[in-house]
Amino acid sequence: MKTRNSAPSNIALIKYMGKLPGLDNKPTNGSLSYTLEHLRTTVEISEIQSQRDQWAPLIENGLSRLDLSQKGQDKFLKHFDFLKKSWGLQEKYFQILSANNFPSDCGLASSASSFAALTRVSSEHFQHIKKIQNGNDPNFLSQLSRKGSGSSCRSFFSPWALWKNEGAESISLNLKLNSSVILLEQGKKEVSSSEAHQRVLTSPRFKGRIERAELKLQDLIRSIEKEHWKESFAIIWDEFWDMHELFHTSQPGFAYMNKTCREILSHIETQWKKTGHGPWVTLDA
Ligand code: DP6
């Protein structure tokens, strides 16, 4: 018996960057994201006769072949082990196949869709084996998924998700976006998001970050509700620079921006200044 399903990625407009002490990805500040339905991870699970769980890439037309590092595989399987324990299935072993329909590890939040898909498909598969608690409750799944990778907890709600504490929740904003991803390089990033969460704590700019982010979160929600698009743009713009300045001023500092990226940002900024209109833009890690 095989179970297969997928989950989408999401892009944060107010970012999750910085974790509270502990090992379970609790954020220092609330975040707001838009779900990217077209960027998805597919996961397939089947039971195997083995003494350990195994991961392999799902190879299929239309899906890009996942080249997960050993560290990436360990993180994924560790989360699966946690899911098995949460639902009392630690005696059984499974094969997990997964693939994205977009490139991974280059800033497109593949960990969000991967961990959300793993959590969702595990709950579905386990329900075929035994009766499990809260297996269809998106708020519960979101809380479990957060423990694997924080940003994945927002992928259970669409189109908007708000995440403050244990898990994300749906937030009703009367706005659908047309989203485009500009991908400038497909190379793997040198500093992972998990590492970035640690390093930003060393930046002198982290002082006041939590208050700044919480204020922007409230202001952004209000500006969307009032349909003040220019104000929303300004908040989203300020927010991604805030996060990237934390990266640039960490000890040691690091950056995800290249020359073309800066040129595109400057072009968009000029368009807003000249016309008072333009796209919202954000830049992830
Ligand atoms: C920059 O969720 O990848 O994309 O919890 O350590 O797995 P872990 O980190 P991750 O962090 C993503 C951070 C971000 C901003 C965001 O999505 O809010």
Coordinates of C-alpha atoms in Angstrom, one line a residue, residues 88-201:
G88 CA 2.5 5.4 18.1
L89 CA 3.9 3.8 15.0
Q90 CA 7.6 3.5 16.0
E91 CA 7.6 -0.3 15.5
K92 CA 7.0 0.0 11.8
Y93 CA 9.5 1.1 9.0
F94 CA 8.8 2.9 5.8
Q95 CA 10.2 4.1 2.5
I96 CA 9.7 7.7 1.7
L97 CA 10.1 9.0 -1.8
S98 CA 9.9 12.8 -2.5
A99 CA 10.4 15.3 -5.2
N100 CA 9.7 19.0 -5.9
N101 CA 8.4 20.5 -9.0
F102 CA 10.9 23.3 -8.5
P103 CA 14.6 23.6 -7.6
S104 CA 15.5 23.1 -3.9
D105 CA 17.9 24.8 -1.5
C106 CA 18.0 28.1 -3.5
G107 CA 15.6 30.2 -1.6
L108 CA 12.3 28.9 -2.8
A109 CA 11.3 27.5 0.6
S110 CA 11.6 23.8 -0.4
S111 CA 11.8 22.9 3.3
A112 CA 8.4 24.4 3.8
S113 CA 6.7 22.3 1.2
S114 CA 8.8 19.2 2.0
F115 CA 8.0 19.1 5.7
A116 CA 4.4 20.0 5.2
A117 CA 4.0 17.2 2.6
L118 CA 5.8 14.7 4.8
T119 CA 3.5 15.5 7.7
R120 CA 0.4 15.5 5.6
V121 CA 1.2 12.2 3.8
S122 CA 2.3 10.5 7.1
S123 CA -1.0 11.3 8.7
E124 CA -2.9 10.0 5.7
H125 CA -0.8 6.8 5.5
F126 CA -1.0 6.1 9.2
Q127 CA -4.8 6.4 9.2
H128 CA -4.9 3.4 6.8
I129 CA -3.0 1.4 9.4
K130 CA -4.7 2.5 12.7
K131 CA -6.9 5.1 14.2
I132 CA -4.8 8.2 15.0
Q133 CA -5.6 11.4 16.9
N134 CA -6.2 14.6 15.0
G135 CA -4.9 13.2 11.7
N136 CA -7.1 15.5 9.6
D137 CA -6.9 18.7 11.7
P138 CA -4.8 21.2 9.8
N139 CA -4.0 23.2 13.0
F140 CA -2.7 20.0 14.7
L141 CA -0.7 19.0 11.5
S142 CA 0.7 22.5 11.4
Q143 CA 2.0 22.3 14.9
L144 CA 3.6 18.9 14.3
S145 CA 5.2 20.2 11.0
R146 CA 6.6 23.2 12.7
K147 CA 8.8 20.9 14.8
G148 CA 10.4 19.6 11.6
S149 CA 10.9 23.0 9.9
G150 CA 9.3 26.2 11.1
S151 CA 8.1 27.7 7.9
S152 CA 6.3 24.5 6.9
C153 CA 3.6 25.1 9.5
R154 CA 2.3 27.9 7.3
S155 CA 1.8 25.6 4.2
F156 CA -1.4 24.1 5.7
F157 CA -3.5 27.2 5.0
S158 CA -4.2 29.0 1.8
P159 CA -4.0 31.6 0.5
W160 CA -2.9 33.4 3.7
A161 CA -1.3 32.0 6.9
L162 CA -0.4 33.7 10.2
W163 CA 2.0 32.0 12.5
K164 CA 2.6 33.3 16.0
N165 CA 3.3 30.4 18.4
E166 CA 2.7 26.7 18.3
G167 CA 1.4 26.5 14.8
A168 CA 0.0 28.6 12.0
E169 CA -3.6 29.5 11.4
S170 CA -5.7 30.7 8.5
I171 CA -6.2 34.4 8.3
S172 CA -9.0 35.8 6.2
L173 CA -7.7 38.6 4.0
N174 CA -9.8 39.5 1.0
L175 CA -7.0 39.5 -1.5
K176 CA -5.6 37.0 -4.0
L177 CA -2.1 37.8 -5.5
N178 CA -0.7 37.0 -8.8
S179 CA 2.8 35.7 -7.9
S180 CA 5.9 35.3 -9.9
V181 CA 9.2 33.9 -8.8
I182 CA 12.4 35.5 -10.2
L183 CA 15.1 32.8 -10.0
L184 CA 18.5 34.3 -10.8
E185 CA 20.7 31.3 -9.8
Q186 CA 20.0 27.7 -9.2
G187 CA 23.1 27.0 -7.1
K188 CA 22.7 25.7 -3.6
K189 CA 22.9 28.3 -0.9
E190 CA 26.0 28.3 1.3
V191 CA 24.2 29.2 4.5
S192 CA 21.1 27.2 5.3
S193 CA 18.0 29.0 6.8
S194 CA 18.5 27.0 10.0
E195 CA 22.0 28.3 10.2
A196 CA 20.8 31.8 9.4
H197 CA 18.3 31.6 12.3
Q198 CA 21.3 31.1 14.7
R199 CA 23.6 33.7 13.2
V200 CA 21.2 36.6 13.1
L201 CA 21.2 36.5 17.0

